[in-house]
Coordinates of N, CA and C in Angstrom, one line a residue:
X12 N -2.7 -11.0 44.0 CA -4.1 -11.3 44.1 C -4.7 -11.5 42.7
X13 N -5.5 -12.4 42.6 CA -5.9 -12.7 41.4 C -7.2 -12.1 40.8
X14 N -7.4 -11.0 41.7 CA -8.6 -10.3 41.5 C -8.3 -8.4 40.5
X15 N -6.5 -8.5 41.0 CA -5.8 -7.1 40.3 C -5.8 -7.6 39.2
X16 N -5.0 -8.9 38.8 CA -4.9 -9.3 37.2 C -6.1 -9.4 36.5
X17 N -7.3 -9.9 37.3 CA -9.0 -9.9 36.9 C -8.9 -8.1 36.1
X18 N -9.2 -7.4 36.9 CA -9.4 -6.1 37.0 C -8.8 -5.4 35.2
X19 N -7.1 -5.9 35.4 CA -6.4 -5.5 34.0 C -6.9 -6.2 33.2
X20 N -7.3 -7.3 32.9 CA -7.6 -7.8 31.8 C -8.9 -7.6 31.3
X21 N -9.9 -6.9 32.6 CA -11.2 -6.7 31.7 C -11.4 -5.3 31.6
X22 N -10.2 -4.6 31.2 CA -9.8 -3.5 30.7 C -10.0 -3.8 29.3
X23 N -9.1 -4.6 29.1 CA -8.9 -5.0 27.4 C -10.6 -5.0 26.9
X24 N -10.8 -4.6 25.7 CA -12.2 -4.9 25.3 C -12.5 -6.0 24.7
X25 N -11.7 -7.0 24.3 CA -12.2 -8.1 24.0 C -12.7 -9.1 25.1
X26 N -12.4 -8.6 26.7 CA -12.2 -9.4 27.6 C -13.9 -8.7 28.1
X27 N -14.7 -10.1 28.3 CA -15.9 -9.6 28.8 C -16.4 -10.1 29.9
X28 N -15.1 -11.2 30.7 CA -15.1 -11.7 32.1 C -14.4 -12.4 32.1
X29 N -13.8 -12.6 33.3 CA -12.3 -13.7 33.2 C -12.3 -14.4 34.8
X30 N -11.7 -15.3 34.7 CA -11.0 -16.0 36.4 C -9.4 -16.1 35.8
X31 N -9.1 -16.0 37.4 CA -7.4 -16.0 37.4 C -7.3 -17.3 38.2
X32 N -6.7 -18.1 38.2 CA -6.1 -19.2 39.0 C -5.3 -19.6 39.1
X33 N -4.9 -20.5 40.0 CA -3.0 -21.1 40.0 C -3.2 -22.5 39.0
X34 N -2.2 -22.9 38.5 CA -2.1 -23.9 38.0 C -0.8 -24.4 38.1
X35 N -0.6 -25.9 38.7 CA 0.8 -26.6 39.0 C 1.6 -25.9 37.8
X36 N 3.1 -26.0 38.2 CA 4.2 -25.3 37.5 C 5.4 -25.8 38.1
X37 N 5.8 -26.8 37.3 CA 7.6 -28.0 38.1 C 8.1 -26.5 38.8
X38 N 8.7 -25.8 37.7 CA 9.6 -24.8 38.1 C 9.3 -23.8 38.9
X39 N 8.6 -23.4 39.2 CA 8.0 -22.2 40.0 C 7.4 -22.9 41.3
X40 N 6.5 -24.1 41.1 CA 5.1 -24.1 42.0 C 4.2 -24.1 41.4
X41 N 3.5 -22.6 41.0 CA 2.2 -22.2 41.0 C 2.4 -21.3 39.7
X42 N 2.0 -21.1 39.1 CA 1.8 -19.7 37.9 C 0.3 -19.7 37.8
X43 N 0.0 -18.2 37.1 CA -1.4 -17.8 37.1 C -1.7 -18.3 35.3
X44 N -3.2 -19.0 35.3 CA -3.6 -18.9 34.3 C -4.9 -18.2 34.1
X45 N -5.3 -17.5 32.9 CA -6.3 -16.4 32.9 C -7.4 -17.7 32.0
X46 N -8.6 -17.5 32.6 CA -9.9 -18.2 31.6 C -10.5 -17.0 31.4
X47 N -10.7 -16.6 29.8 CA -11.7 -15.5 29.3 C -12.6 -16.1 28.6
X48 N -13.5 -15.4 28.8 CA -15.0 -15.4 27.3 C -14.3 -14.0 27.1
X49 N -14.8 -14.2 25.8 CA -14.7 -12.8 24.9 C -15.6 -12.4 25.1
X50 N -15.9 -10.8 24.4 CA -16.7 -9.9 24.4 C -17.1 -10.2 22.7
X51 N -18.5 -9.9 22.7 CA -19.1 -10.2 21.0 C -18.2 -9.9 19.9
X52 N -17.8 -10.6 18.7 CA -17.0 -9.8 18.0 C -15.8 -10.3 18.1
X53 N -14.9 -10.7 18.7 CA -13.6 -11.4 19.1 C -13.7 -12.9 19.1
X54 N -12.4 -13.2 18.0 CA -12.5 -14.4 17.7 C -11.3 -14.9 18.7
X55 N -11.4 -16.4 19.2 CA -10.5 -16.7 20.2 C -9.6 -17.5 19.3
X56 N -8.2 -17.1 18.9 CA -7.5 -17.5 18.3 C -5.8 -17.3 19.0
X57 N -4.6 -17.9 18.5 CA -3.1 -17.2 19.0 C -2.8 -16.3 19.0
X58 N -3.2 -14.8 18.0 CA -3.0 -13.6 17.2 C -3.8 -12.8 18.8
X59 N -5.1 -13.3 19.4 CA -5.4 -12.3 20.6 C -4.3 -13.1 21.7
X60 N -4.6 -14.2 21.8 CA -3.6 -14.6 23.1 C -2.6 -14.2 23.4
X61 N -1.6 -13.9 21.9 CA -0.1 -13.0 22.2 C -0.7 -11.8 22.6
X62 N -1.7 -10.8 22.3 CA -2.2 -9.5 22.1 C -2.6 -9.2 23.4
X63 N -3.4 -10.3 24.1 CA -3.7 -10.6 25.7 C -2.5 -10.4 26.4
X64 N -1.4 -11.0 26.0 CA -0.1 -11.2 27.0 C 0.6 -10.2 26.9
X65 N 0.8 -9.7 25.5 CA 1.5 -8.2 25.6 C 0.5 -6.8 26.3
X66 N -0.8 -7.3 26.4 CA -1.5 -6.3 27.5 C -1.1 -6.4 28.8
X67 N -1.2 -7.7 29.2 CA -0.4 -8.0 30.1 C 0.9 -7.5 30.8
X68 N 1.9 -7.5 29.9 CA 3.4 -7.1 29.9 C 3.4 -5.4 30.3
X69 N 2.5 -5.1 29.6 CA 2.5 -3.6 29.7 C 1.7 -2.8 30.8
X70 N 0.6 -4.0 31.3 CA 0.0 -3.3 32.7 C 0.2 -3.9 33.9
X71 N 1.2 -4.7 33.8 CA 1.2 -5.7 35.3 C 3.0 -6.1 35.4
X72 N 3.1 -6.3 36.8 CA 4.2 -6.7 36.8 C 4.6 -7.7 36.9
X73 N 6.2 -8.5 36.6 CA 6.6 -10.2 35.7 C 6.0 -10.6 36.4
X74 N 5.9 -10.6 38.0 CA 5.3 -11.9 38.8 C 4.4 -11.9 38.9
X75 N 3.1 -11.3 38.1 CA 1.7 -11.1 38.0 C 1.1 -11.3 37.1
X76 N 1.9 -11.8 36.1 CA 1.3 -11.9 34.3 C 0.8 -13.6 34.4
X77 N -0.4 -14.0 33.7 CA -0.4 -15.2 33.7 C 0.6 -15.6 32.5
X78 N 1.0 -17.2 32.8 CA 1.5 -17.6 32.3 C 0.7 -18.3 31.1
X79 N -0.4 -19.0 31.3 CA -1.4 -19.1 30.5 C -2.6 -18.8 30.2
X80 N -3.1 -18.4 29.0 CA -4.6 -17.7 28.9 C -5.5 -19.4 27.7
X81 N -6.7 -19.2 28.2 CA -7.4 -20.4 27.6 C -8.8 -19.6 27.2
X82 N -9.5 -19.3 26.5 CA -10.6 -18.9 26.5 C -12.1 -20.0 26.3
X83 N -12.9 -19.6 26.9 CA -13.9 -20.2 27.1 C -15.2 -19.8 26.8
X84 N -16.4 -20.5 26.7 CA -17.7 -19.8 26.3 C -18.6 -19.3 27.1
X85 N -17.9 -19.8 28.7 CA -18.7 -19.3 29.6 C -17.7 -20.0 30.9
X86 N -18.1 -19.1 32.1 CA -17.8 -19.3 33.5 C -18.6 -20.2 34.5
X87 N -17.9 -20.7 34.8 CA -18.8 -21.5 36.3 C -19.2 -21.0 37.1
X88 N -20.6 -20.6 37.3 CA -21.2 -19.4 38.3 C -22.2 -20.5 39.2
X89 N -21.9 -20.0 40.7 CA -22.9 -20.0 41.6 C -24.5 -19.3 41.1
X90 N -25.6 -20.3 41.7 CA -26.3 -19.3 41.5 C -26.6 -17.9 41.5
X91 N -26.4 -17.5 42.5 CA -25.9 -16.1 42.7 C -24.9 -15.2 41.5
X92 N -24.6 -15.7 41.0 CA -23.5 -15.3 39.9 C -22.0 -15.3 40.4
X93 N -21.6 -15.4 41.0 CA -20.6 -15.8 41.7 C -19.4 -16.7 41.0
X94 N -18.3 -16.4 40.5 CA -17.6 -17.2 39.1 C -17.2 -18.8 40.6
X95 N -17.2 -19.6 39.9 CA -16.6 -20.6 40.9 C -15.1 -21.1 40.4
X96 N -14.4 -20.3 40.7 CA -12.7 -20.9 40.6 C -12.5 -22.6 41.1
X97 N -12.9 -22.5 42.3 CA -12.7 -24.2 42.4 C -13.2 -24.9 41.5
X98 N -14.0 -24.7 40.9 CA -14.3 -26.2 39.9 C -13.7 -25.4 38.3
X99 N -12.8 -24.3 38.3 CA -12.0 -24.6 37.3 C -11.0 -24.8 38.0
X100 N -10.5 -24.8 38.7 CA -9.1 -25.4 39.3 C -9.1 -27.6 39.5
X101 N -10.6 -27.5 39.2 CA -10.7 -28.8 39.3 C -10.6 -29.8 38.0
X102 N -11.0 -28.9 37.1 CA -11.0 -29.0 35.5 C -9.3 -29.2 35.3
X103 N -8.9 -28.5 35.4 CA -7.1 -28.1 35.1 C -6.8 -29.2 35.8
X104 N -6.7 -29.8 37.1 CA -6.0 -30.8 37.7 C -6.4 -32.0 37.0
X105 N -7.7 -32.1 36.5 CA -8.1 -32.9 35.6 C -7.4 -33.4 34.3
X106 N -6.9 -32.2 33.8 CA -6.6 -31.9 32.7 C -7.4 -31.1 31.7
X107 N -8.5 -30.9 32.4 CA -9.6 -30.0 31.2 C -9.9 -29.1 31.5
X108 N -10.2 -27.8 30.6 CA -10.6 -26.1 31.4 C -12.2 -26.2 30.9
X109 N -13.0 -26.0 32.2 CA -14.0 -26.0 32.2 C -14.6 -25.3 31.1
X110 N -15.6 -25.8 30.2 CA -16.0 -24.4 28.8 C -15.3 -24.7 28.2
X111 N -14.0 -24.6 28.3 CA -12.6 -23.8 27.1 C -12.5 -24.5 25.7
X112 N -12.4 -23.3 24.9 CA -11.9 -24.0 23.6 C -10.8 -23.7 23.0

């Protein structure tokens, strides 16, 4: 579920909200990719991304770790606040992560 990996990752304190999603994968099918905003203070660079994944490694099990993390400035929310995974899943088929930089 992509709501457990949610859960571990906004453990981390740099993590101040995230979506989990499938993203095409030849070899597998499907693998999970993580979209974060940071939390104030955290710069989005490769030094946290590894630092994200080895969080990862250490609180989740192999077939639950995303495969890719992307960070972003913000989430696609329903009015309601509500994160809208479909239209980042629509971004990625696109080629583009909604926000992300």
């Amino acid at each position: 579920s992509p709501f457990e990996v949610e859960s571990v990752l906004m453990e981390h304190p740099a993590v101040m909200e995230c979506a989990v999603t499938g993203i095409p994968d030849p070899g597998r099918g499907y693998s999970l990719k993580a979209t974060i905003v940071l939390s104030p203070g955290y710069t989005a660079d490769e030094a946290l991304k590894k630092e994200l994944s080895h969080y990862c490694q250490d609180n989740l099990a192999v077939y639950k770790r995303p495969r890719s993390i992307v960070f972003a400035d913000q989430l696609p929310k329903t009015v309601s606040g509500k994160i809208r995974r479909a239209e980042i899943r629509q971004a990625d088929q696109a080629g583009e992560t909604a926000g992300a930089h």
